[in-house]
Each structure stands twice: as C-alpha cells, then as structure tokens.
C-alpha cells in the first residue's frame, strides 16, 4: 500500500476511527510471552488495511503490571520488556508514514508504588514535601490503627494502606497504585512535562485515564461516604459535591493541559475516561479542555432500539452543546467483549457468568456475533469518533473460562475472588490458524488462548467474503467515502418507544437501518452498500444493520 499523506488538519479526531491496542496482548515479536512495541510496528500494514485513522496504545511504560500497566513507574519511558524509546519513535514514524495517528494513554490519578516519587515518600517523614505529592494521612481510632476514612478501592477492600511509620496512603485502585495529590504544584507541572515529552516525540493525542478523580476534597475531617462506590453513571451527585469524583475543580487541570496541547501544530487531541453521567461528562470534552470524553452509556445499553436511541440522542445533543464531538465504544480492555454480552439474555450478571466459566447462562454465540456485527455497523454510521478495541474486528468473544490460577487482574485477588475481573478480554490476539500462540509470538503467551482462537484468527478471515474482518474493512472504507457532518437525522417509522428500527440518515444522504425486532422488516428503499449479515428478499432480518445509498428522494 502506498504511503498516505498524514492529515494535518486540527480537527482530524472529531470523526476518527481509533483502534485501541493493548500492547501486551497485540503481537509479541520477541517471543517472551508479552506483546511489544516492535510487534505493533510490524502490524501497522494490517491496521492501515483495516482503515483506522489512529491507534491508541494502552500503557507501555515501565510497570510491575500490578494493574496491567496502569501502574506506571516512569511516565517518560518504555518498559524494557516491551521495547525502547527508539522503537517507540520508529512506531510513530512508521504509523505517520502510513497515515495513522498515535494516541498514548496517560495515567494521572495514581503512579505505581515503584515510582521514584513514591519510594521517596516512603523514605521521608510524615508531613514532608515528598509525602505531599501523594495522599498520606494519620489513621483514625484512638491509636490511628484504622483507615483515615471509609473510602473503598474500586478493586475491592479499603482504599487506604498503612506504611511502617503508622501513616496511611490513599489508593482508589490497587495498593500498588498510590493516588497523587493534584493540589500539589509539582505534580501538576510534572504532567505538563509528560504531555510535552510525548508531544515532542510526535504523539498526536492522549487518552486520559480516570480523568474524573484527580481533584479531591481532602479537607479535614475527611468525609465518609458509606463504604461503597456510587454507580458513576447513575448515582454521582450532579453538583460536583462528591469528595472523590467529578469535582468542579478538576476542570482547571484540563484547561491547563489544553494550553499545552494547543501549543502544538496540529493541536494534540485528548479524550477523557470519565465514568460520569452524560450531562457532566461533556464538561471534560469542552474545546478548552480535552475535546472528547468516552461515552459509556452506549456500551452498557441493552439490545433495545428505544434505549439505543435515547443514548445516541443524549450523547449527540450533549456533545453538540459543549462544542465537543461524540464518541462511541462497544468494547475495551475493561469490559466483557460485546460479542459475548450480546450473546447473553438481557440483565445477565456478567460477573456471575464469568465465574461460571461462561456456561451459566449458556451464551447464544451465533446471536452474539450477529448482534455484535449489527451494533458495529450502527456505531460506525454515527457521527463522531468510534473507538474499536483490538480483536473486535475478528469477532473475538470474551474468554470466560480462564482458570483461576492464570488470572492476573488485581480485581480477582482484591475482592477475595468474588469478582473475576477483566482478563477475559485481554487474551492475546490470534493472528494465524495454527502455531503455539496462533501467531501472537512465543510459546507461552501471558494468558492462555482458547483452542477456537485459530479459526477466528486474522489469517482465517483474511479475504473471506462475509468474515467479520472483511466486514470491518469494508465498513471503515465506506464510512470514509460516504462521509457526513456531525449531525444525524432519524427517519422515523413511528414514535421511538414503539419502533424496533434504528433508521438514520447522515448529512450526505446515506442511511443506516438496524432491525432490533424479532421478525424481518421490509428493507427501506435504496442501494445496499453494506450489510452486517445476509438479507432476505426485500427484507431486513432481525439483528442486522444495512447501509443504504438513496437512489432518489
Ligand atoms: C482505567 C483503566 C483501567 C485501570 C484503571 C486504573 O479505568 O481503563 O484498566 O485499571 O483506570 O488505572
């Protein structure tokens, strides 16, 4: 494929298709069981052929992997097991040569406990400047032997761990992930330095981890909140009054970041991971802040036309009001893959299902794949950016039967083996039909792959008409060709609550129709340019999306 001229426009990201690479599971070129940077570079031709605009790399920084790399030892280096800064530069140069942008993950809420700052804090006395970069407090109770507050870790257990001199430090995630104190000026400046470090190396954008937690109300006495986490999508207060999440002061931080990002040409893009309700989420995405924020309501929506429509309309109007562009996600490294979610009855407790090894309830794999493909075409028809997680283009299911002894997600141990965690969506990718690790590399991938992965490999699907890989390739090519601005028009068959169709039209006139009913519906007029599954004689079967070009109006 010939080199492509990189898109230098300032707003390339507004309707981009971004492919998420989880580096440790993508391609292991040196065969040590962990994917690496050179492996990503080697597969850029595959990504170019797939038709993505950008790759987002989950963390590849030095890390003990206490949380899969989201425990960062050094924000301005590459984990030696994954490569070198030189190899990273080669990856960026080669991606740009192929017209692909590079987004890196930045983890500002916490460092790892091996970070030089945390080591210094441990070696320094209470009240020292080194401790002030983190959140150290004396314990509660008469002898300080109880945690300073009832705050819980997202991964289970208390969010406080005691150090030998008796103080406690805060960690909203694993104990190996001490939270930073964002009221500390040195912390703020250091992250500006990190943004410049990667921007200077040619990185095009940033994905901001746990963006909603940086600003905290740490005034004394710390406010207890009842020992549970609110469900961030539905229960967080809408006035920014929670002590830990989604406080108004957080926006000052991102306005500072935006100034740095805008000092580059083109300006660097950013997307917030903020698990908050739509109306508050778009605040992170304002043009003078990050520009985008992940919309997870679409991801958690049940398979229902009415509900999808509510989520789509809500996300589009909120994004437009904030001057942001909308985002769409179906899978990522933190959730059960969408092919498997859609294979299960509505309302299934996904953790219980994972604990059953993926057998109770029994997934309807065929329906799951059919719906996953239909949902993908729906997502790719929407204005805004689509974030595609590695392996969804192969139709990979969740690997739900990983044995307890191979699990690595800290959630498993920290919850006392009550929650199985996220390893099942992180299993290394299959590239070839056969071979020790189906072409991932090496003999012993860091998580075992199931036998069925070979038949889902890129090799097995390449050039095969109707395969999921070919569907994604065609969809990404057509999405680019068919175009459209950031508006969307519904072509209504009736009141939204009564219809089982999602029929939408883009500004350039093409349409997407998804049938979420149990029965066939008449295929609307137009030239079929792509369909997620076989069509009937003039009909659109259930769980199918079709893209149409209007021949006349
Ligand atoms: C984000 C990441 C997740 C990680 C957590 C803590 O939610 O997506 O993988 O465990 O932050 O950094």
Short mmCIF file of N, CA, C and O in Angstrom, two decimals, residues 101 143 261:
data_model
loop_
_atom_site.label_atom_id
_atom_site.label_comp_id
_atom_site.label_asym_id
_atom_site.label_seq_id
_atom_site.Cartn_x
_atom_site.Cartn_y
_atom_site.Cartn_z
N UNK A 101 -2.50 8.08 12.99
CA UNK A 101 -2.09 8.88 14.14
C UNK A 101 -1.82 7.97 15.33
O UNK A 101 -2.34 6.84 15.39
N UNK A 143 -5.72 4.82 68.43
CA UNK A 143 -4.28 4.65 68.17
C UNK A 143 -3.95 4.75 66.68
O UNK A 143 -2.89 4.32 66.25
N UNK A 261 -1.49 21.39 24.97
CA UNK A 261 -1.85 20.62 23.77
C UNK A 261 -2.01 21.54 22.56
O UNK A 261 -1.66 21.19 21.44
#
